[in-house]
XYZ file of C-alpha atoms in Angstrom:
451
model
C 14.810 17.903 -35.876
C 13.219 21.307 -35.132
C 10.361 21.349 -32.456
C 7.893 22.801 -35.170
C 8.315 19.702 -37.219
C 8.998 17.255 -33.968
C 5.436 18.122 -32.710
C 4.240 17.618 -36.222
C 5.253 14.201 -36.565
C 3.829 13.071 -33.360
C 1.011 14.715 -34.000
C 0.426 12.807 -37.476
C 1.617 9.660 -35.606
C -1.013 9.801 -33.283
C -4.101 10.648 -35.791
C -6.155 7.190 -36.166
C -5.019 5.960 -32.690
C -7.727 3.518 -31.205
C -8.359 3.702 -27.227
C -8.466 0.230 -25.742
C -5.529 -2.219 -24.656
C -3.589 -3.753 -27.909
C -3.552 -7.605 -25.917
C -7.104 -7.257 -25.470
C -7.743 -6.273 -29.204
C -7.002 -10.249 -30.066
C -9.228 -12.533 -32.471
C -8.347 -15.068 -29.859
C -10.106 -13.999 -26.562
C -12.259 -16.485 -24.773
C -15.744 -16.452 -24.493
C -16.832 -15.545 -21.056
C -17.487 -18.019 -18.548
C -20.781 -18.468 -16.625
C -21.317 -16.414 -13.066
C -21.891 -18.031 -9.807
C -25.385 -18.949 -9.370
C -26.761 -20.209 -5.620
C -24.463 -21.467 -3.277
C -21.161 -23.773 -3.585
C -18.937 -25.237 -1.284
C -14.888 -25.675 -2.218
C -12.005 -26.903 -0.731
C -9.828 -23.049 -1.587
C -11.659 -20.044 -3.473
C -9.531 -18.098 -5.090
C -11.092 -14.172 -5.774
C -9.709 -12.341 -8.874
C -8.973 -13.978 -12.550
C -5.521 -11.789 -12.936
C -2.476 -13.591 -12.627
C -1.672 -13.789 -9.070
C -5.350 -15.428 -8.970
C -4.598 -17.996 -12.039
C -1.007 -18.734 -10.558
C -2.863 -19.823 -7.477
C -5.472 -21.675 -8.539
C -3.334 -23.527 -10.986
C -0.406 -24.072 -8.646
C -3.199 -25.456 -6.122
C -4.144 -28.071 -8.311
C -0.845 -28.909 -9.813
C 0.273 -29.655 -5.601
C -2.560 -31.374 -4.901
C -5.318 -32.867 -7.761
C -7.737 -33.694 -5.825
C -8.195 -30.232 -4.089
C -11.336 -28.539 -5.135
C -10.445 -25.130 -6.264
C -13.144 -22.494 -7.447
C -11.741 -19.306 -8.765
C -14.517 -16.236 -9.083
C -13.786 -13.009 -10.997
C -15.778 -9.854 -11.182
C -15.671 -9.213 -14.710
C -13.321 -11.621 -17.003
C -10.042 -12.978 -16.810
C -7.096 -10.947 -17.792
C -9.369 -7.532 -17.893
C -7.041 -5.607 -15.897
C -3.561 -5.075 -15.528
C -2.931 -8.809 -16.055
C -3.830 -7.765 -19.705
C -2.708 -4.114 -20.565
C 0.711 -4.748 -19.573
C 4.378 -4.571 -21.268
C 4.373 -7.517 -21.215
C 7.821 -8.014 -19.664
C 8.957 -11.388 -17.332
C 11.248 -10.529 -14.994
C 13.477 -13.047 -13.056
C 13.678 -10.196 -10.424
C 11.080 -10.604 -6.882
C 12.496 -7.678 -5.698
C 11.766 -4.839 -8.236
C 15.395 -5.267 -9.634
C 19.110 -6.074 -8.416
C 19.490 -2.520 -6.515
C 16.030 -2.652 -4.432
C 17.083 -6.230 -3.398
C 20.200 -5.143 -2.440
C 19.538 -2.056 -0.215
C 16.556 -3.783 1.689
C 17.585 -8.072 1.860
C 21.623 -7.599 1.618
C 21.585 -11.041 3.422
C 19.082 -12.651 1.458
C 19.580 -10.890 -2.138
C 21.621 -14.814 -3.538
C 18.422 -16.650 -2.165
C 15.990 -14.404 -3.942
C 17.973 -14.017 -7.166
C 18.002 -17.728 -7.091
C 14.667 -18.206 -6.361
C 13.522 -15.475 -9.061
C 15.396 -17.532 -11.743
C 13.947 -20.317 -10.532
C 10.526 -18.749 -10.810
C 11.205 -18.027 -14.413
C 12.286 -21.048 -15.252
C 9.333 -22.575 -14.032
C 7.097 -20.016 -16.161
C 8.356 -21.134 -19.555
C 8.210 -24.783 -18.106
C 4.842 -24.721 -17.533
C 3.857 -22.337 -20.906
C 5.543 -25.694 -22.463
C 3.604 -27.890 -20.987
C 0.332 -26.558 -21.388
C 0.676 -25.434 -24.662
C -0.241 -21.727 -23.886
C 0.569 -19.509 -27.124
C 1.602 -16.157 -25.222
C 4.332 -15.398 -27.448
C 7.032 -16.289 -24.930
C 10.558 -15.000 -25.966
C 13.400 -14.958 -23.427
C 15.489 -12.585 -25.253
C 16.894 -10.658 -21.969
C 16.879 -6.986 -20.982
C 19.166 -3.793 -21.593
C 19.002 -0.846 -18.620
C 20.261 2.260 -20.577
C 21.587 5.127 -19.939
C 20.903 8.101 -21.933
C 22.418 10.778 -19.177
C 26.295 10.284 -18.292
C 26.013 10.061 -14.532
C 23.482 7.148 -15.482
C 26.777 5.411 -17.009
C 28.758 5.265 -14.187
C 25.548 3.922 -12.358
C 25.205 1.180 -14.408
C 29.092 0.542 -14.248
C 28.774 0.372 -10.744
C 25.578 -1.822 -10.755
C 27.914 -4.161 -12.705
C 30.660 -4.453 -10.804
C 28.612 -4.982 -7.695
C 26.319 -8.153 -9.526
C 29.317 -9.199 -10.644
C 31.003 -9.261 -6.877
C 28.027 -11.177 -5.815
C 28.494 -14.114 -8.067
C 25.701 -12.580 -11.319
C 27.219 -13.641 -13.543
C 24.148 -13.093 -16.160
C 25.423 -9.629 -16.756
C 27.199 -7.808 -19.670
C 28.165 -3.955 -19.777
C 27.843 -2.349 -23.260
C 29.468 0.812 -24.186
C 28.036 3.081 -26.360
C 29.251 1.420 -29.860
C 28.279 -1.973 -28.198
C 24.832 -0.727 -27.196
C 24.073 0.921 -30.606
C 25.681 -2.040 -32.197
C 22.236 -4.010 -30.719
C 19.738 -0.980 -30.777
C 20.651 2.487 -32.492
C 19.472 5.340 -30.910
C 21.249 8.620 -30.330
C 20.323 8.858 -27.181
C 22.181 5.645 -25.932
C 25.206 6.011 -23.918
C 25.938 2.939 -22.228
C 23.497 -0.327 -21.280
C 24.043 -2.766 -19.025
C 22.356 -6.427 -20.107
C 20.693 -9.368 -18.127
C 20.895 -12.138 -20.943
C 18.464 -14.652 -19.260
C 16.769 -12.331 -16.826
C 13.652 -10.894 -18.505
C 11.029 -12.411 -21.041
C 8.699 -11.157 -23.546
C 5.340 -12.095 -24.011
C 1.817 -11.389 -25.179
C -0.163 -10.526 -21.727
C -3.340 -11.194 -22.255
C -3.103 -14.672 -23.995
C -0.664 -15.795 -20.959
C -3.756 -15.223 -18.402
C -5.946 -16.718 -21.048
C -3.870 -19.467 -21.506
C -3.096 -20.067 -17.847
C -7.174 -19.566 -17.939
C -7.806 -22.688 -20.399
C -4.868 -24.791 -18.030
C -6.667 -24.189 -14.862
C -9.812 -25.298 -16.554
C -7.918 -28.680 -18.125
C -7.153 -29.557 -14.619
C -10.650 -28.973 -13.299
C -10.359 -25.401 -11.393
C -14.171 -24.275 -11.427
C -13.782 -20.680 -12.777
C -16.798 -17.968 -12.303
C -16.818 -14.614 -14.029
C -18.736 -11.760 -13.422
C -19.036 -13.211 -10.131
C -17.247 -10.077 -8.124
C -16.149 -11.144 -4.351
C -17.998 -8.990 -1.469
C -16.347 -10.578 1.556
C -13.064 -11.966 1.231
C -9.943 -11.470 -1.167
C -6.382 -13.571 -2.235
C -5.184 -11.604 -4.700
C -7.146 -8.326 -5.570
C -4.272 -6.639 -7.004
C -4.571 -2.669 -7.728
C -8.127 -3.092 -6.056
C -8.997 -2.105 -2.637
C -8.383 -5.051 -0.345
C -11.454 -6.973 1.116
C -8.682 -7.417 4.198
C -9.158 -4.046 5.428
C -6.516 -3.949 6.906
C -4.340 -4.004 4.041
C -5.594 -1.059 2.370
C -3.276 1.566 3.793
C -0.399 -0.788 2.233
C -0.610 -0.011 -1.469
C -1.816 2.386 -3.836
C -2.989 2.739 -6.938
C -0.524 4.678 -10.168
C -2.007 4.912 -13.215
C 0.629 3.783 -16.173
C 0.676 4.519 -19.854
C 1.043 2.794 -22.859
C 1.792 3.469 -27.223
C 1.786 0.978 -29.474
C 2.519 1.341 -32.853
C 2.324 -0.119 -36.164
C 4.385 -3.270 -37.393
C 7.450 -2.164 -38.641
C 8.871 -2.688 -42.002
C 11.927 -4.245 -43.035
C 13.745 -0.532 -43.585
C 12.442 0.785 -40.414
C 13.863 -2.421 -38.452
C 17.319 -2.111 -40.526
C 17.785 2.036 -39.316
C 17.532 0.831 -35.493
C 18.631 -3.075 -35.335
C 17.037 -4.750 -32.367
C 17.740 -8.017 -33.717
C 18.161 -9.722 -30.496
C 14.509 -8.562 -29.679
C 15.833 -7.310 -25.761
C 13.367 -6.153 -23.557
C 14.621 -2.385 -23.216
C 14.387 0.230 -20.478
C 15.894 3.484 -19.636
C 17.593 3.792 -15.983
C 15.708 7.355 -15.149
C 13.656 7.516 -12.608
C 10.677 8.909 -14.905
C 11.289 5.589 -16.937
C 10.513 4.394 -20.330
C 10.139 0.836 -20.960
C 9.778 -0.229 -24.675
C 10.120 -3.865 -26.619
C 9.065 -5.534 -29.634
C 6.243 -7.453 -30.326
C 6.020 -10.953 -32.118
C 4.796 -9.050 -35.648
C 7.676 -5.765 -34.827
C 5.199 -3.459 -33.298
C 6.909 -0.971 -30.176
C 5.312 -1.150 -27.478
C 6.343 2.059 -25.754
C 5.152 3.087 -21.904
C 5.759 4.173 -18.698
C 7.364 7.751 -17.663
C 4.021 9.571 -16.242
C 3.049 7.710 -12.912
C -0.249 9.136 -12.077
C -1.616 9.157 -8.325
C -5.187 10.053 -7.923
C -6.527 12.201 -4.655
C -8.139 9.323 -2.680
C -6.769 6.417 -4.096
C -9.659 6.206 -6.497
C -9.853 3.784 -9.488
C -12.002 4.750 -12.533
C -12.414 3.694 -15.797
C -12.328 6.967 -17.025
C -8.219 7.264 -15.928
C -7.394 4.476 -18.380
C -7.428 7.195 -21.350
C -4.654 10.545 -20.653
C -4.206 11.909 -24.045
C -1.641 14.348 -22.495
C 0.878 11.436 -21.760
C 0.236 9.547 -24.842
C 1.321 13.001 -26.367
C 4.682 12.809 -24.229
C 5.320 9.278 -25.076
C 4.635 9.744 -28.853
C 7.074 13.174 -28.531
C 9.769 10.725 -26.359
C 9.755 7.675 -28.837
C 10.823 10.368 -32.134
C 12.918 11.750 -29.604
C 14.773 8.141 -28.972
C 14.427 6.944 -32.838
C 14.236 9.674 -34.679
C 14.949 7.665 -38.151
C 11.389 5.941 -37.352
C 9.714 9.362 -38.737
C 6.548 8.406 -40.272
C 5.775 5.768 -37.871
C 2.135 5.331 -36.629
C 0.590 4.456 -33.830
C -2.481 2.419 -33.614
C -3.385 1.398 -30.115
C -2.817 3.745 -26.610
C -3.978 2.912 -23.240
C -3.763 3.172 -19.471
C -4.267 0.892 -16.432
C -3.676 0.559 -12.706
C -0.345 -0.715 -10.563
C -0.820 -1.408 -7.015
C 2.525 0.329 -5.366
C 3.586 -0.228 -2.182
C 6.413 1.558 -1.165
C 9.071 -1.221 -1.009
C 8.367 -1.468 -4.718
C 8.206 -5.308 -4.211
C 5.075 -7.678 -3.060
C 4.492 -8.546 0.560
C 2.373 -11.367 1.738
C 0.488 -12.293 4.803
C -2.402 -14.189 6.185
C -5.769 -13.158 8.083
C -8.529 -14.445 9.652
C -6.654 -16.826 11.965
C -4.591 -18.530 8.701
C -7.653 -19.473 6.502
C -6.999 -16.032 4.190
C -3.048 -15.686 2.278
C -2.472 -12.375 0.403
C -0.030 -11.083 -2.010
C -0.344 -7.818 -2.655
C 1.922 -4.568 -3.791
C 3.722 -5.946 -7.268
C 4.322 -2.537 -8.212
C 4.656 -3.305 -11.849
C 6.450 -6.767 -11.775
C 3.763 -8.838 -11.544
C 3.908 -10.806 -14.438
C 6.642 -13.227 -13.527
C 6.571 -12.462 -9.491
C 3.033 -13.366 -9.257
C 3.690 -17.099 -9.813
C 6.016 -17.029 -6.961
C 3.347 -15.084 -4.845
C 1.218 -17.983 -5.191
C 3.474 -20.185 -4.042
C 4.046 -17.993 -0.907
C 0.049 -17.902 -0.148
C -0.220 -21.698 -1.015
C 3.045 -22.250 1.738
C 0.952 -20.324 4.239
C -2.223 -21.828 4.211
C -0.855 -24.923 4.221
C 1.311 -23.859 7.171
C 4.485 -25.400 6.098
C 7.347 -23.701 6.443
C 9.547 -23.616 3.193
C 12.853 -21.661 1.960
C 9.962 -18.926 0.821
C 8.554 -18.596 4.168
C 11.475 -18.650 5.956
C 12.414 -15.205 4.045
C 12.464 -11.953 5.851
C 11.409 -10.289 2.341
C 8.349 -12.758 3.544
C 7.496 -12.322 7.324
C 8.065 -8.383 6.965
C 5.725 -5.835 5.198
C 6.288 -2.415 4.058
C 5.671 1.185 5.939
C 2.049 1.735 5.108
C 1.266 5.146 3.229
C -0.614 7.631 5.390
C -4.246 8.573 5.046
C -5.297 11.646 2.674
C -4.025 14.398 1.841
C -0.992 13.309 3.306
C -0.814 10.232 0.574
C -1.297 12.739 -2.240
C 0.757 15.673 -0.741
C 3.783 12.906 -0.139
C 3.302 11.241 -3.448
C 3.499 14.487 -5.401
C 6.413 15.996 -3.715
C 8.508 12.552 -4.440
C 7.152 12.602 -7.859
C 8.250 16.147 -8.371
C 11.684 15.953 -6.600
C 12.429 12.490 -8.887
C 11.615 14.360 -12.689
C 14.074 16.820 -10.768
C 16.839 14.422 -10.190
C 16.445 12.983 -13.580
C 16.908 16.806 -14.846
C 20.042 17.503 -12.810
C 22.391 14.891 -13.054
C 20.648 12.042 -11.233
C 21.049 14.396 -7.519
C 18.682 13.441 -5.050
C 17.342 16.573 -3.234
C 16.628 16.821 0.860
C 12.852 15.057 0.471
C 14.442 11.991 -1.622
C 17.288 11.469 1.019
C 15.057 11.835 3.908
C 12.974 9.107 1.840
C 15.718 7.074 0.912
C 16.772 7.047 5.065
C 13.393 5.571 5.998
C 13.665 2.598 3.210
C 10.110 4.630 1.566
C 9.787 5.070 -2.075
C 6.976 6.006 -5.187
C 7.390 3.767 -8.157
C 5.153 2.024 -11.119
């Protein structure tokens, strides 16, 4: 397709797109809850209505009924990026097999095992309580759409497979394209029970309306001015903490249902979860009515750190996304999109969460999810739960667990450092996956800028 008529039809694509989160456009969100009048006393107050808040408070009560929980939230459950997300559950604590691999050799079986576990657990308990979030654990394919990606993911293959994963399968080309047909597809490499889909915002709502069943006392617009659990992308009411993580703004298409011809020119009848394996990424999956949800590539750090509503909207990425979807299905011409939007990650750079307690053991915190929230945050909770409790389980006893993360340095170092790994990665990605001087000196030090 020539660029003249490319830019054309992402142009037209992107005419009547609405701003706003497509999860958070339901018929089926909750009515707010009541704030926090006067004073109340509880036996654990959990701050923040995202999931590593509703994991908590819900876990809490599912240990141990009698224990009076209150959960508060500054404006309403599943506002932030608990809501606006892909929507992918990952298996994965560790930000994927490689990450786990380079930083917890020793531990990686443990945590994969765990991480299953974990997942197993979520779909467990969106049985049990009835929670209609769409659930659909259809798996995930990394693809490769540059060749030295496909002897990456051959590699990645080989060495899950020589550590007893045996949930992987390596797809060439025709194999790939015989699931999902895109030109650009060279190879994939598939975790069959690794990742599920799901609607977002109805899982926090849901895990909302279970919390509530089991008599968790839930607050909104009630923000928290002295102490934090889970805060998330938000700066930490543990001051300390604050250097650990930093906000990247993500980006997110979605487009129309599909019809029956468009779903017949590119397959996808196995419904996979779907990402590319560059490290200016693209993640992209179906909805339950064939929408694409199509994000990710631009990772935006602001100077400062700041968070603003105002970043939620970048019509200059939702251009490259729109351009980057025709580019991947170019038989999809004519395609619309109705919904784009933005949100916060909290990255830390470990690219996994770390976890902690302050003010001599009566505070746990999970923080620095860095995009893999939805499933890890259930096993966060668990970790905060083990540690106020002070009992030492095969989570505590991890070393993914007792260690944190290099902290990122104050500004403008933050930005300047950011920036220049942002700029060297889109130039790896460019020239055949090579890693310049910055990115080897980064790799050395176990550092790293992800969303």
């Amino acid at each position: 397709m020539a660029a003249s008529a490319m830019s054309s039809t992402w142009t037209t694509a992107l005419a009547d797109v609405r701003p706003g989160a497509y999860w958070l456009d339901d018929p089926g969100r909750p009515e707010p809850l009541s704030a926090l009048v006067g004073d109340t006393r509880c036996d654990l107050l959990v701050v923040g209505g995202g999931y590593s808040g509703l994991w908590t408070a819900l876990r809490a009560k599912e240990r141990d009924p009698g224990r009076d929980v209150v959960l508060v939230e500054a404006k309403t459950v599943g506002w932030a990026a608990s809501g606006r997300n892909g929507g992918f559950c990952a298996a994965s604590l560790t930000h994927g097999l490689p990450n786990g691999l380079d930083r917890w050799p020793d531990e990686i079986g443990a945590l994969e095992a765990l991480g299953r576990r974990n997942l197993d657990d979520i779909e467990a308990t969106v049985a049990r309580y009835g929670i209609d979030c769409e659930f659909e654990r259809t798996g995930e394919i990394d693809i490769a759409t540059q060749p030295h990606q496909v002897e990456e993911l051959a590699e990645l293959y080989e060495t899950a497979r020589a550590h007893g994963f045996d949930d992987y399968e390596l797809l060439d080309e025709a194999a790939l394209r015989a699931e999902v047909d895109s030109p650009t597809f060279l190879a994939g490499l598939q975790d069959t029970r690794g990742v599920a889909l799901l609607h977002p915002a109805r899982l926090a709502w849901g895990l909302r309306s279970a919390c509530l069943a089991l008599g968790v006392r839930i607050h909104e617009h009630t923000p928290g001015l002295a102490l934090a659990l889970g805060t998330n992308v938000f700066p930490s009411l543990v001051r300390r903490l604050r250097p650990y993580t930093v906000p990247v703004y993500d980006y997110a298409l979605m487009t129309e249902p599909l019809t029956t011809a468009q779903r017949d020119a590119i397959g996808w009848r196995n419904r996979q979860g779907l990402g590319d394996s560059a490290n200016q990424f693209h993640y992209f999956r179906l909805t339950a009515d064939n929408r694409i949800l199509w994000g990710g590539y631009d990772a935006v750090y602001r100077f400062g750190g700041t968070v603003r509503a105002e970043y939620d909207d970048r019509p200059a990425t939702y251009e490259k996304l729109a351009q980057h979807l025709f580019t991947c299905f170019p038989q999809l011409e004519g395609l619309r999109f109705t919904h784009a939007w933005g949100g916060a990650i909290d990255t830390c750079t470990r690219f996994s969460a770390f976890f902690g307690t302050a003010h001599r053991g009566r505070v746990a915190y999970a923080a620095g999810f860095t995009g893999l929230g939805v499933g890890a945050t259930r096993f966060g909770a668990d970790v905060m739960l083990d540690l106020l409790d002070r009992a030492e389980t095969e989570r505590t006893a991890l070393r993914m667990v007792r260690t944190k993360p290099m902290p990122f340095p104050p500004e403008p170092l933050a930005w300047t450092g950011i920036e220049l790994t942002r700029r060297s990665l889109a130039h790896a990605d460019d020239h055949g996956g090579r890693r310049n001087l910055w990115l080897r000196a980064m790799d050395r030090m176990g550092l790293g800028f992800d969303s």
